[in-house]
Each structure stands twice: as structure tokens, then as C-alpha cells.
Backbone as a ProteinNet text record, in pm:
[ID]
protein_1_A
[PRIMARY]
MNLKYFLRNYPTTFLGAVIVLVFLVTALGAEHLAPYDPNWVTPRHSVRPPDSEYIFGADHNGRDILSRVIYGARISLLISMTSVTVGLIVGVSLGALAGWNSKYELVIMRLVDMMLSFPGLITALAIVAILGSGIENVIAANMAYQIPMFARLTHGLVLSTRPNTYVMAARSVGLSDFYILLRHIMPNILGPIVVQGSLLIPDAIMTTSALSFLGLGVSPPTAEWGGMLQDGIKWFRLAPHVMLFPGGCLMLTVLGFNLLGDGLRQWLDPQLRIN
[TERTIARY]
5919.6	5901.2	5954	5862.6	5907	5952.4	6012.4	6071	5964.7	5846.7	5740.9	5694.3	5678.2	5637.6	5745.1	5870.2	5981	5988.3	5973	5978.6	5863.5	5745.7	5629.3	5638.7	5690.5	5691.5	5823.1	5932.8	6063.7	6139.1	6082.4	6149.6	6282.8	6289.4	6415.5	6522.5	6478.9	6574.3	6632.3	6546.8	6594	6693.6	6662.9	6754.3	6888	6882.6	7005.3	7084.9	7014.9	7083	7152.3	7088.3	7148.9	7275.3	7267.7	7384.4	7499.2	7467.4	7570.2	7630.6	7546.7	7596.4	7692.3	7656.4	7745.2	7877.3	7869.4	7990.2	8078.8	8019.1	8096.3	8161.1	8084.1	8138.5	8253.5	8234.8	8339.9	8466.7	8449.6	8565.6	8639.2	8564.1	8626.2	8686.7	8631.5	8681.6	8758.2	8825.2	8892.1	8993.9	9071.6	9174.6	9115.6	8996.8	8934.6	8850	8805	8715	8788.3	8898.7	8971.2	9042.3	9020.6	9084.5	9234.2	9281	9422.4	9474.5	9604.8	9668	9628.5	9573.5	9525.8	9636.7	9761.3	9872.9	9959.4	9911.2	9986.8	9975.3	10087.2	10090.1	10118	10030.2	10047.4	10029.5	10136.4	10124.5	10051.3	10062.8	9999.1	9846.7	9794.1	9649.1	9598.3	9677.4	9639.8	9502.8	9417.3	9278	9203.2	9227.3	9156.9	9009.3	8919.2	8775.6	8730	8614	8562	8543.5	8583.2	8563.4	8556.4	8561.1	8546.1	8663.6	8782.4	8899.5	8910.1	8887.1	8887.4	8744.3	8667.3	8523.3	8495.4	8572.8	8557.1	8658.4	8736.6	8839.6	8967.5	9059.6	9187.6	9209.9	9290.1	9317.3	9436.9	9486.9	9593.3	9725.2	9739.9	9859.8	9839.5	9723.9	9694.8	9654	9618.5	9575.7	9427	9391.6	9252.7	9164.7	9064	8978.6	8891.4	8841.5	8758.4	8835.3	8959.1	9039.7	9063.9	9087.1	9111.8	8985	8871.8	8744.3	8718.4	8745.8	8723.8	8814.8	8942	9034.1	9005.4	8952	8911.3	8798	8709.5	8602.6	8661.1	8768.2	8831.9	8889.2	8954.9	9010.5	8898.5	8789.6	8676.4	8615.6	8603.1	8548.3	8640.6	8770.8	8867.3	8862.5	8867.6	8872.5	8740.6	8628.8	8499.1	8462.3	8479.6	8441.8	8532.9	8662.9	8755.4	8726.1	8708	8684.4	8551.3	8446.9	8316	8317.9	8382.8	8387.5	8461.6	8580.7	8657.5	8587.3	8532.1	8458.6	8338.1	8269.4	8154.3	8197.1	8301.2	8346.1	8387.6	8470.2	8518.9	8406.8	8329.3	8223.4	8113.7	8071.7	7967.8	8018.9	8143.1	8200.2	8202.1	8246.4	8250.6	8110.4	8019	7882.1	7811.6	7833.3	7772.6	7829.6	7959.9	8022.7	7968.4	7953.7	7901.2	7754.7	7676.9	7535.3	7508.5	7598.3	7576.8	7638.4	7754.7	7827.4	7840.8	7773.6	7773.1	7910.5	8001.1	8134.6	8212.1	8187.2	8259.3	8177.5	8051.1	7961.2	8005.4	8037.4	8070.8	8193.2	8299.1	8422.8	8402.6	8343.7	8327.7	8237.1	8122.8	8026.6	8073.3	8151.5	8205.4	8307.7	8387.4	8480.8	8405.9	8297.7	8215.5	8155.7	8100	8041.9	8147.2	8267.2	8374.3	8410.7	8420	8456.5	8345.7	8220.4	8108.4	8079	8146.1	8123.8	8187.6	8276.6	8339	8278.7	8259.9	8214.1	8311.4	8256.6	8339.3	8453.6	8426.7	8531.1	8643	8607	8709.4	8799.6	8737.9	8816.5	8909.3	8855.7	8937.2	9052.9	9026.2	9132.3	9242.5	9203	9302	9390.3	9329.9	9406	9505.2	9460.4	9553.6	9659	9625.7	9726	9837.5	9801.6	9900.4	9975.2	9899.4	9958.9	10016.2	9964.5	10008	9909.6	9933.2	9844.4	9875.7	9788.6	9805.4	9677.3	9662.1	9538.6	9514.9	9618.9	9601.6	9556.7	9612.4	9576.2	9436.6	9395.4	9258.4	9158.2	9190.8	9104.7	9093.2	9206.4	9204.8	9122.4	9131.3	9054.5	8904.8	8863.5	8721.7	8674.7	8757.6	8720.3	8703.2	8773.7	8770.9	8632.2	8549.5	8413.1	8309.2	8348.3	8254	8243.9	8355.9	8354.7	8260.3	8268.3	8174.3	8028.7	8002.4	7863.7	7806.8	7885	7840.8	7828.4	7921.4	7918.4	7793.8	7760.4	7641.7	7514.4	7502.7	7383.9	7370.5	7478.7	7474.8	7446.1	7502.2	7477	7328.4	7263.7	7120.2	7037.8	7076.5	7002.1	7015.6	7135.2	7155.9	7077.6	7077.4	7002.1	6852.6	6800.2	6657.1	6622	6718.6	6693.4	6717.1	6803.9	6843.9	6727.7	6623.8	6514.6	6417.7	6432.6	6338.3	6340.3	6226.3	6209	6309.2	6333.9	6424.1	6567.4	6605.5	6739.2	6747.1	6645.1	6642.1	6639.3	6566.2	6561.3	6698.5	6769.2	6903	6999.1	6985.8	7072.6	7038.1	6909.4	6866.5	6916.6	6942.4	6991.2	7143.8	7208.2	7352.9	7435.4	7375.4	7453.2	7549.9	7664.7	7765.7	7720	7774.9	7739.4	7774.4	7890.6	7932.6	7835.1	7791.5	7698.5	7564.5	7517.3	7388.5	7397	7505.3	7521.7	7528.5	7601.6	7625.2	7503.8	7433.9	7326.6	7186.5	7167.3	7031.7	7009.6	7112.7	7094.4	7135.2	7253.7	7303.2	7210.5	7153.6	7063.6	6941.6	6901.2	6782.2	6811.4	6936.9	6970.8	7053.9	7070	7157.9	7103.3	6969.3	6908.8	6950.2	6927.8	6969.4	7119.2	7199.2	7344.5	7381.8	7317.8	7343.6	7303.3	7188.6	7143.4	7242.8	7288.4	7387.8	7514.1	7557.7	7676.5	7657.9	7540.4	7515	7509.5	7467.9	7462.5	7597.4	7686.7	7819.7	7915.8	7884.3	7970.8	7977.6	7863.3	7875.3	7943.1	7925.2	7997.2	8148.1	8191.2	8334.4	8385.9	8306.3	8346.7	8360.7	8263.9	8269.3	8387.2	8410.3	8522.6	8655.3	8668.3	8790.4	8813.4	8707.8	8720.1	8753.3	8692	8719.8	8865.6	8917.3	9057.4	9151.9	9122.8	9207.5	9196.8	9077.5	9057.8	9143.3	9158.8	9239	9387.9	9424.4	9564.5	9612.4	9518.5	9554.2	9514.2	9463.8	9412.5	9506.1	9451.4	9528.8	9636.7	9757.8	9871.8	9872.2	9901.3	9916.5	10035.4	10036.1	9939.8	9823.3	9800.9	9691.2	9559.4	9482.4	9354.9	9252.8	9200.7	9095.9	9008.3	8876.4	8783.8	8807.7	8829.7	8855	8982.7	9086.4	9210.5	9193.4	9110.5	9083.7	9010.4	8918.1	8848	8945.2	9036.2	9133.8	9225.7	9266.9	9352.7	9281.4	9149.7	9075.6	9025.8	9046.9	8992.9	9044.7	9175.2	9234.6	9200.8	9149.6	9116.9	8966.5	8887.9	8743	8684.7	8730.3	8674.5	8715.6	8839.9	8889.5	8838.8	8836.2	8798.1	8713.1	8584.8	8499.8	8485.9	8508.9	8493.4	8593.3	8705	8806.4	8749.3	8653.7	8590.1	8452.8	8380.8	8241.5	8228.5	8313.7	8298.5	8332.1	8445.6	8467.3	8366.9	8327.8	8227.5	8092.5	8053.5	7926.9	7926.8	8037.3	8046.2	8041	8106.4	8101.4	7958.9	7889.7	7752.5	7660	7671.3	7584.9	7610.2	7735.6	7768.2	7713.7	7733.2	7681	7528.7	7465.6	7320.1	7273.4	7341	7301.7	7308.1	7415.9	7428	7324.3	7295.2	7194.4	7055	7022	6892.2	6881.7	6988.9	6988	6977.1	7051.4	7045.8	6910	6848.7	6715.4	6613.3	6627.6	6537.3	6553.5	6677	6700.6	6638.6	6651	6590.7	6439.3	6379.6	6234.7	6192.5	6270.9	6236.1	6253.9	6357.9	6386.5	6304.9	6246.4	6163.6	6017.9	5957.2	5819	5720.2	5739.4	5646.6	5648.9	5769.7	5781.3	5727.7	5748.2	5700.7	5548.6	5486.2	5339.8	5285.9	5351.1	5305.8	5323.2
7481.8	7626.6	7687.9	7744	7802.1	7946.5	8002	8135	8241.3	8227.6	8326.5	8331.7	8213.9	8208.2	8270.8	8240.8	8292.8	8445.1	8499.1	8643.7	8713.3	8649.3	8710.5	8709.4	8601.8	8585.9	8626.9	8624.2	8658.7	8754.4	8871.2	8961.1	9013.9	9048.7	9101.2	8992.1	8868.8	8757.8	8735	8744.3	8728	8838.1	8961.6	9072.5	9048.2	9003.5	8972.9	8862.7	8759	8647.8	8694.6	8785	8837.6	8917	9002.3	9082	8991.6	8889.8	8797.2	8719.7	8678.6	8605.2	8691.2	8817	8908.3	8924.9	8937.2	8949.5	8826.1	8707.2	8583.5	8568.6	8596.6	8586.1	8685.3	8806.3	8908	8865.2	8812.1	8772.3	8654.3	8556.2	8435.1	8457.3	8551.6	8575.6	8705.3	8747.4	8878	8891.7	8786.1	8795.8	8821.2	8769.4	8781.8	8908.2	8962.7	9077.8	9210.6	9211.8	9337.2	9381.3	9504.7	9549.7	9577.2	9605.4	9637.3	9565.2	9565.2	9518.9	9615.8	9565.4	9656.8	9738.3	9695.1	9766.9	9842.3	9851.7	9920.9	10072.1	10136.2	10279.1	10358.6	10457.4	10546	10689.6	10756.1	10889.6	10991.4	10981.4	11081.9	11071.2	10959.3	10942.5	10963.8	11030.7	11051.1	11118.1	11060.7	11104.1	11135.4	11055.6	11070.7	11038.9	11123.3	11096.7	10980.4	10925	10813.2	10853	10763.3	10783.5	10647	10645.1	10519.1	10424.4	10478	10393.7	10348.5	10440.5	10410.7	10430.1	10323.1	10333.2	10390	10348.6	10400.8	10511.2	10551.6	10651	10588.5	10673.6	10629	10696.3	10630.5	10688.2	10783.5	10826.3	10927.2	10874.6	10742.5	10683.4	10645.6	10679.1	10645.3	10500.9	10430.3	10290.5	10284.4	10191.4	10177.2	10133.2	10214.5	10185.8	10063.8	10047	9931	9801.7	9794.8	9673.9	9649.7	9755.9	9740.6	9701.5	9752.4	9712	9563.5	9517.7	9376.7	9286.8	9321.1	9239.7	9255.1	9370	9388	9295	9264.4	9167.6	9030.6	8993.6	8863.2	8857.2	8964.3	8967.2	8957.6	9030.9	9026.6	8887.4	8822.5	8686.7	8589.5	8598.7	8508.5	8519.4	8641.3	8660.7	8622.5	8668.5	8643.3	8495.5	8429.8	8289	8200.1	8230	8149.6	8163.6	8286.6	8308.4	8249.8	8265.3	8211	8058.5	7999.2	7852.9	7792.2	7844.6	7792.6	7825	7945.9	7982.9	7894.3	7857.6	7767.6	7630.4	7574.7	7440.3	7437.7	7534.2	7536.5	7572.6	7676.1	7720.5	7617.9	7553.7	7450.5	7331.8	7295	7183	7213.4	7333.5	7371.2	7383.2	7443.6	7458.4	7325.5	7233	7100	7024.9	7036.8	6970.9	7026.4	7158.4	7220.2	7185.1	7178.1	7146.7	7001.2	6912.4	6768.8	6718.9	6771.3	6722.2	6834.6	6820.3	6925.7	6945.6	6848.9	6862.3	6977.3	6999.7	7104.3	7232.5	7227	7339.5	7466	7453.5	7571.9	7643.8	7569.1	7630.9	7694	7616.9	7666.5	7788.4	7781.8	7891	8015.8	7998.7	8118.7	8187.7	8109	8167.7	8238.2	8174.9	8235.9	8367.4	8367.7	8490.8	8600.4	8561.8	8660.1	8721.6	8638.4	8689.1	8775.1	8740.1	8816.7	8942.5	8960.2	9081	9203.6	9181.7	9291.9	9301	9421.8	9434.5	9365.8	9309.8	9234.8	9316	9443	9526	9555.1	9573.4	9597.7	9475.1	9356.4	9232.5	9220.5	9250.4	9242.3	9341.8	9463.1	9563.6	9517.8	9458.3	9411.4	9302.3	9212.9	9101	9148.5	9235.3	9282.2	9375.4	9442.4	9525.7	9439.7	9318.7	9227	9150.6	9096.4	9009.9	9086.8	9207.1	9284.2	9271.5	9349.1	9346.1	9225.9	9203.7	9090.1	9010.2	8939.9	8865.5	8759.5	8683	8575.7	8631	8743.4	8801.4	8862.1	8915.3	8966.5	8851.5	8737.7	8619.6	8576.7	8573.7	8536.9	8635.7	8764	8865.5	8846.4	8812	8784.7	8659.9	8556.9	8432.1	8450.9	8547.1	8565.1	8600	8666.3	8693.5	8604.5	8536.3	8445.4	8312.3	8260.8	8132.8	8136.3	8236.4	8236.9	8254.5	8324.1	8339.5	8206.4	8131.8	7998.5	7905.1	7916	7828	7852.1	7978.6	8007.7	7960.4	7986.1	7942.5	7790.9	7720.1	7573.5	7516.9	7575.6	7530.7	7535.2	7645.9	7657.2	7559.8	7540.3	7447.8	7303.7	7264.9	7128.3	7106.4	7205.7	7192.6	7175.9	7247.4	7237.4	7109.6	7050.2	6928.5	6802.2	6808	6689.1	6615.4	6682.4	6608.2	6539.4	6558.8	6500.1	6347.8	6288.6	6143.8	6066.4	6111.7	6036.1	6037.5	6144.1	6147.9	6051.7	6051.8	5960.7	5815.2	5788	5651.3	5608.2	5699.9	5667.4	5637.8	5710.4	5685.2	5552.1	5518.6	5395.9	5269.3	5276.3	5157.9	5152.2	5244.9	5238.3	5304.8	5392.4	5463.1	5560.8	5581.8	5670	5815.6	5895.2	6037	6106.6	6074	6136.5	6103.2	5977.9	5935.8	6007.2	6018.9	6085.8	6233.2	6298.4	6439.1	6457.4	6368.2	6383	6346.2	6239.6	6185.8	6225.8	6259.8	6287.2	6432.3	6497.8	6634.9	6737.7	6722.7	6823.2	6847.1	6742.7	6770.4	6854	6849	6921.6	7063.4	7098.2	7233.6	7306.9	7247.5	7304.2	7434.3	7445.4	7563.6	7693.8	7709.6	7834.1	7860.6	7754.9	7773.4	7829.3	7778.1	7829.1	7975.8	8009.7	8148.9	8238	8191.6	8267.9	8290.3	8186.9	8200.7	8301.1	8298.9	8392	8536.5	8557	8692.3	8738.6	8645.1	8682.4	8716.4	8671.5	8705.1	8856.3	8928.5	9074.7	9140.7	9085.7	9138.7	9127.3	9011.9	8991.9	9088	9111.4	9205.5	9346.4	9387.4	9520.1	9533	9429.7	9434	9442.1	9363.2	9366.1	9504.7	9565	9699.1	9802.4	9787.9	9882.2	9873.8	9752.3	9735.7	9794.3	9769	9823.5	9975.6	10027.9	10173.2	10238	10167.6	10219.2	10188.6	10119.5	10086.4	9963.6	9880.4	9761.5	9631.8	9642.7	9523.6	9472.2	9457.5	9406.5	9507.2	9459.6	9548.7	9599.2	9728.8	9781.4	9714.4	9708.3	9769.7	9678.2	9570.4	9478.9	9555.4	9533.9	9603.4	9550.3	9638.4	9603.2	9726	9705.3	9817.9	9917.5	9870.1	9961.4	10041.6	9975.8	10046.3	10150	10119.5	10215.3	10337.6	10315.1	10428	10516	10452.5	10528.2	10610	10549.7	10620.2	10739.7	10728.9	10832.2	10947.1	10941.1	11046.4	11184.1	11195.9	11327.3	11379.9	11291.5	11333	11347.1	11334.9	11325.9	11452	11569.2	11692.8	11712	11679.5	11696.6	11586.9	11462.8	11347.5	11251.2	11280.8	11195.9	11052.8	11030.1	10894.3	10796.8	10848.3	10761.2	10686.2	10748.8	10684.5	10627.7	10691.8	10653.4	10511.8	10472.3	10340.4	10225.6	10226.9	10118.3	10121.1	10242.1	10251.1	10198.1	10228.9	10178.4	10027.6	9970.5	9824.5	9757.4	9816.7	9762.8	9764.8	9875.9	9888.3	9787.4	9774.4	9681.9	9536.8	9500.2	9362.1	9327.8	9417	9393.3	9386.8	9476	9473.5	9341.7	9294.1	9169.2	9050.6	9038.2	8926.9	8937	9058	9073.8	9037.4	9078.9	9042.4	8891.7	8829.9	8685.3	8611.9	8655.9	8591.7	8604.7	8722.3	8741.6	8655	8641.9	8555.1	8409.2	8364.4	8226.4	8200.9	8298.5	8283.5	8269.1	8351.1	8344.3	8213.4	8166.2	8044.5	7919.9	7918.8	7800.8	7795.8	7908.6	7911.9	7890.2	7777.2	7748.8	7854.1	7906.9	8004.9	8133	8179.7	8299.8	8276	8154.1	8123.7	8124.4	8074.4	8073.3	8215.1	8298.9	8436.8	8515
8211.9	8218.1	8088.1	8004.8	7879	7898.8	7794	7803.1	7828.3	7765.8	7783.5	7928.9	7990.3	8131.4	8219.8	8190.9	8271.4	8261.1	8140.1	8122	8192.7	8192.4	8254.7	8406.9	8463.6	8608.5	8674.1	8599.4	8656.9	8564.5	8534.2	8439.1	8490.5	8620.1	8673.8	8680.9	8707.5	8709.4	8570.7	8469.6	8331.6	8296.2	8336.9	8310.8	8380	8505.7	8578.3	8511.6	8462.7	8395.9	8268.3	8194	8070.9	8103.8	8206.6	8245.9	8289.5	8370.4	8418.1	8301.8	8206.2	8089.9	8008.1	7987	7913.8	7988.3	8120.8	8203.6	8189.9	8195.1	8185	8048	7942.4	7806.5	7787.6	7839.1	7828	7900.8	8022.8	8102.8	8040.3	7992.5	7938.2	7799.9	7725.3	7589.4	7575.7	7683	7683.3	7570.3	7545.6	7441.2	7303.6	7279.7	7147.8	7135.7	7249	7245	7258.8	7331.9	7354.6	7226.8	7182.3	7057.4	7071.2	7194.9	7215.9	7340	7353.5	7476.8	7588.9	7700.5	7805.5	7871	7859.2	7921.9	7820.8	7697.5	7593.1	7614.4	7646	7676.7	7549.6	7523.9	7407.8	7456.4	7499.6	7560.6	7473.5	7342.5	7256.7	7259.7	7310.3	7319.7	7462.7	7545.8	7685.6	7697.9	7782.7	7808.4	7678.7	7578.7	7450.8	7470.6	7422.5	7439.9	7352.5	7382.9	7302.3	7156.5	7066.3	6923.3	6856.2	6724.9	6652.4	6674.3	6703.2	6724.4	6869.5	6960.6	7104.5	7154.4	7153.1	7179.4	7317.8	7418	7554.3	7584.6	7486.8	7509.2	7563	7606.7	7662.5	7797.4	7883.7	8015.3	8008.1	8123.8	8126.4	8071.1	8063.6	8003.6	7857.2	7801.7	7663.5	7642.6	7749.8	7738	7704	7619.2	7574.8	7691.6	7725	7840.4	7814.6	7691.9	7661.4	7686.6	7640.9	7662.1	7810.4	7885.6	8028.7	8103.5	8059.9	8120.7	8095.8	7974.2	7940.1	8022.9	8031.8	8112.8	8262.1	8301	8440	8478.8	8383	8409.3	8440.5	8372.4	8398.3	8540	8583.6	8719.2	8822.4	8800	8893	8898.6	8782.3	8778.4	8850.8	8825.2	8888.1	9040	9091	9235.9	9301.1	9244.6	9308	9304.7	9190.5	9180.9	9264.6	9266.1	9346	9494	9540.1	9682.9	9727.1	9645.9	9683.6	9680.9	9581.2	9572.6	9691.2	9719.8	9833.2	9964.3	9975	10095.4	10118.5	10009.6	10021.1	10071.6	10012.6	10052.2	10199	10239.3	10377.7	10474.3	10441.2	10530.9	10549.6	10441.3	10451.2	10532.1	10512.6	10588.7	10738.1	10774.4	10915.6	10974.4	10898	10946.6	10964.4	10869.9	10881.6	11001.1	11022.8	11137.8	11268.8	11275.9	11397.8	11420.4	11313.1	11327.6	11359.6	11317.8	11338.3	11468.2	11503.8	11621.3	11723.6	11836.1	11937.9	12001.7	11988.9	12047.2	11982.8	11854.3	11782.4	11768.5	11803.9	11778.3	11850.9	11979.3	12058.4	12002	11975.1	11926.8	11789.4	11696.9	11559.5	11554.9	11621.9	11611.9	11685.8	11793.4	11859.9	11770	11698.7	11602.8	11490.2	11444.3	11339.1	11387.6	11508.6	11563.7	11576.9	11617.3	11632.5	11497.4	11393.2	11261.2	11201.4	11229.9	11175.7	11255.8	11368.7	11448.8	11383.9	11287.7	11214.9	11074.7	11022.5	10883	10787.8	10680.7	10586.9	10528.8	10494.9	10434.5	10534.3	10662.6	10764.7	10778.4	10778.1	10784.7	10664.3	10545.9	10424.3	10429	10476.5	10487.4	10582.3	10694.6	10791.7	10731.7	10655.2	10598.8	10493.2	10401.9	10298.3	10357.7	10468.5	10534.7	10593.7	10637.6	10695.3	10585.9	10489.2	10387.6	10269.4	10245	10129.5	10014.1	9908.5	9792.6	9704.4	9605.8	9514.9	9504.2	9393.5	9367.9	9474.4	9510.6	9609.1	9743.6	9785.7	9914.7	9912.3	9797.4	9785.2	9793.9	9732.7	9743.8	9889.9	9960.9	10103	10184.1	10150.6	10222.4	10202.2	10081.6	10055.6	10129.1	10129.1	10195.7	10345.6	10404.4	10549.6	10601.3	10520.4	10566.3	10497.6	10389.8	10324.7	10398.2	10448.6	10520.2	10639.6	10729.9	10842.6	10801.7	10692	10647.2	10599.5	10522.2	10480.3	10600.2	10695.1	10812	10896	10920	11001.6	10932.2	10802.8	10728.9	10732.7	10703.8	10701.3	10839.5	10942.5	11080.2	11112.2	11079.8	11105.3	11022.9	10897	10811	10858.8	10901.3	10951.3	11079.9	11168.5	11293.7	11267.6	11168.7	11139	11064.4	10994.6	10916.4	10998	11096.3	11172.6	11238.4	11292.3	11357	11260.7	11129.2	11034.5	11040.8	11005.4	11017.8	10933	10810.7	10723.2	10775.6	10846.3	10905.9	11024.3	11106.7	11221.4	11175	11065.9	11012.8	10961.4	10896	10845.9	10960.9	11070.1	11185.8	11252.5	11252.5	11321.5	11252.3	11122.3	11050.9	11048.3	11117.1	11133.1	11025.2	10945.1	10843.4	10910	10849.7	10908.2	10903.2	10993.8	10997.7	10866.3	10811.3	10685.7	10572.9	10567.5	10462.1	10477.4	10600.2	10623.3	10583.3	10622.4	10585.8	10434.5	10368.6	10225.5	10141.3	10179	10094.9	10138.6	10264.6	10312.8	10354.7	10405.4	10453.1	10347.8	10289.2	10195.3	10076.7	10013.3	9900.6	9939.2	10065.6	10109.6	10157.2	10173.1	10216.3	10111.4	9995.3	9893.5	9835.3	9824.1	9763.6	9830	9960.8	10027.4	10018.5	10016.1	10006.4	9869.2	9764.5	9628.9	9618.5	9676.2	9674.5	9748.1	9864.7	9940.4	9857.9	9787.9	9704.5	9592.3	9528.6	9418.5	9466.8	9592	9646.8	9701.2	9730.6	9779.3	9665.5	9543.6	9429.8	9407.4	9401.1	9386.1	9504.8	9624.9	9740.8	9721.1	9668.6	9644.3	9537.5	9433.6	9328.5	9385.3	9469	9529	9625.2	9705.7	9799.7	9725.4	9619	9538.1	9479.5	9426.4	9368.7	9475.8	9593.7	9702.3	9746.6	9759.2	9799.1	9694.3	9566.8	9460.1	9454.8	9480.3	9482.1	9590.7	9703.3	9814.4	9798.9	9690.1	9667	9740.6	9789.6	9866.8	9797.7	9675.9	9608.3	9501	9381.6	9268.3	9230.8	9214.8	9189.9	9045.7	9024.5	8888.8	8820.1	8686	8593.7	8555.7	8633	8602.3	8597.9	8492.5	8476.5	8576.3	8659.9	8756.4	8774.6	8783.2	8780.9	8893.3	9015.4	9126.4	9106.9	9056.7	9027.8	8917.9	8818.4	8711.4	8765.4	8859.2	8920.6	8998.8	9070.4	9148.2	9056	8944.9	8849.3	8786.2	8771.6	8700	8784.7	8917.4	9004.4	8964.5	8950.2	8923.9	8784.9	8698.5	8562.3	8540.6	8646.5	8628.7	8564.5	8606.8	8550.6	8405.2	8375.6	8238.7	8145.9	8195.1	8111.9	8195	8213.8	8299.8	8250.7	8120.8	8068.2	8129.7	8182.7	8242.6	8363	8434.2	8548.9	8516.1	8426.5	8402.3	8347.4	8255.5	8193.7	8289	8358.7	8455.8	8570	8614.5	8720.2	8675.7	8551.8	8499.6	8485.1	8437.5	8424.9	8561.4	8659.9	8796.1	8849.6	8830.5	8879.1	8810.9	8678.6	8605.2	8645.6	8663.3	8700.1	8837.8	8933.9	9069.2	9066.5	8990.3	8977.2	8917.7	8813.4	8749.3	8843.3	8919.1	9013.7	9125.3	9171	9275.7	9225.7	9104.5	9047	9027.9	8979.4	8959.1	9092.1	9192.9	9323.7	9388.4	9376.1	9432.6	9360.5	9228.8	9153.9	9190.5	9210.4	9253.9	9390.8	9480.6	9613.3	9603	9517	9500.1	9433.9	9338.6	9265.6	9351.4	9436.2	9518	9646.6	9686.6	9807.6	9768.3	9803.9	9762.9	9810.2	9931.7	9985	9902.9	9869.3	9787.2	9647	9593.3	9459.2	9454	9560.8	9565.7	9572.1	9656.8	9670.4	9540.4
[MASK]
+++++++++++++++++++++++++++++++++++++++++++++++++++++++++++++++++++++++++++++++++++++++++++++++++++++++++++++++++++++++++++++++++++++++++++++++++++++++++++++++++++++++++++++++++++++++++++++++++++++++++++++++++++++++++++++++++++++++++++++++++++++++++++++++++++++++++++++++++++

């Protein structure tokens, strides 16, 4: 598949991939890209408007907004990727176990249904209210609704794959259940799981920002987009740039991951690709 074909058939996916790539490069290279220390307070530059020295302006403490936005991307990447990765491993394991062995299916799936009966943000709020703020607790809060989503998806995929002839043939020759799941079932259900993971990353970024906006997420003075939005509320009329830049970066990043995830779903689904 050459670039011209990809641009013609998947333009929104390409746009999403570019946005995600910029986000990743920014997060990984924060030390080299940020012009100032994100926590360097300069009171004389309080709510300074954007100019050649402070491209995004300064917040009410005189901190460079561009530097804080760049370091905020790193925090968002750390929390979202960690929570989705761990949530995928645990959720897929539980879902595969429930789909393959009926002895565990009832208990696991009832727990999954119970956890999914609450909105993800409500679950996250309850967890950080109990555990307190901090990066580790925000990761745990994100995982609390990601694990059951991966488990339910994997459970359904395993149930639909288990009756296939190649699975029955593998069982008839005495291969272990673990080997069959790992070598014969997982490779055939990996596509939807990857798509689910790519769509949960923007959810994790939004949840993290929402928790920080409410004062329950990443602890100050750590730069995080939701916390920056919360800090800028009282200054919005006087200095709208304090909120506009972190809010715009949050919106673009979530949009990029959603476009990329939707494109992956379309590319990995043969029926959608044909249509």
C-alpha cells in the first residue's frame, strides 16, 4: 500500500496518524522542545499574552504555557499508555479465561457487568476519592473501566472463535488450553482488541484531564492539561490564552487518536474495507 493510495482512501486516518505522531514526538522530546522549565515562576510575566518570547503566553504565575503544554503531553502519554497497556493485559486475560472455561465465566462476567453498569468517569471519581490524587491513582482509576471493557470484548471474541474447525482440531490432538488460546485463538482476535485499545487512549486522556480539572487528578505543580484548564478559569476573560492553548491541544490529541482508531477499525474489518 503506497502513500498515494493511503491518502486517497484513508485521508482522515492519515490526519489522525500525523496528529498522534506529533503528540508522541512532543511527549518523548519534552526536555529538548520546551523553551523553559514548566514550573519556573516569574511573577512579572503574569498572564503575559503570546509574543515572540512566550509563544503561548504565560499563566497567572508567569509560567511559560508552551513549556507546560509540552510537558503536559508527556503526563497524558504516560497515564494513558500505562493504563491501556495494563488494562489490555489484565482484561484480555480475564476475558479469554471466561470465554474458554465456563467454570469461571459466570463469576468474571458478572463482575464485568457490575463494573460496566457505572459510567467510566463516575468509577474513576470514586476511586480517586478513596485513594487520593496522584499519577498512580489516576492510572488505577482509568484501568478500573478499561479492564472490564477489554474483558467483555475478548469474552465475546473467544466464544465466537471457539467452535471453529482449527480450534476443534487442536483440541482433538491433545494440545493444552493455554497453547490453543495463545497460538490459535489470540492471533485471530487481535485486530478488534488493538482497535479497542486505540480508542480507549483518548478516553484515558479525557478522564485524566477531567479528574485534574476537578482537583482530583495529577497533583500541582505538575503540568497537566486538565489542571491548566482549571487554573485558567478565573483568568479566562482577562487572558483567554491561558485556557485556549491547553484546551486546543487536548481537543486535537483526542481527535487524532479517534481518527486513527476509526481508521484502524475500518482497515482491519474486511467488510468495512470492501464497502
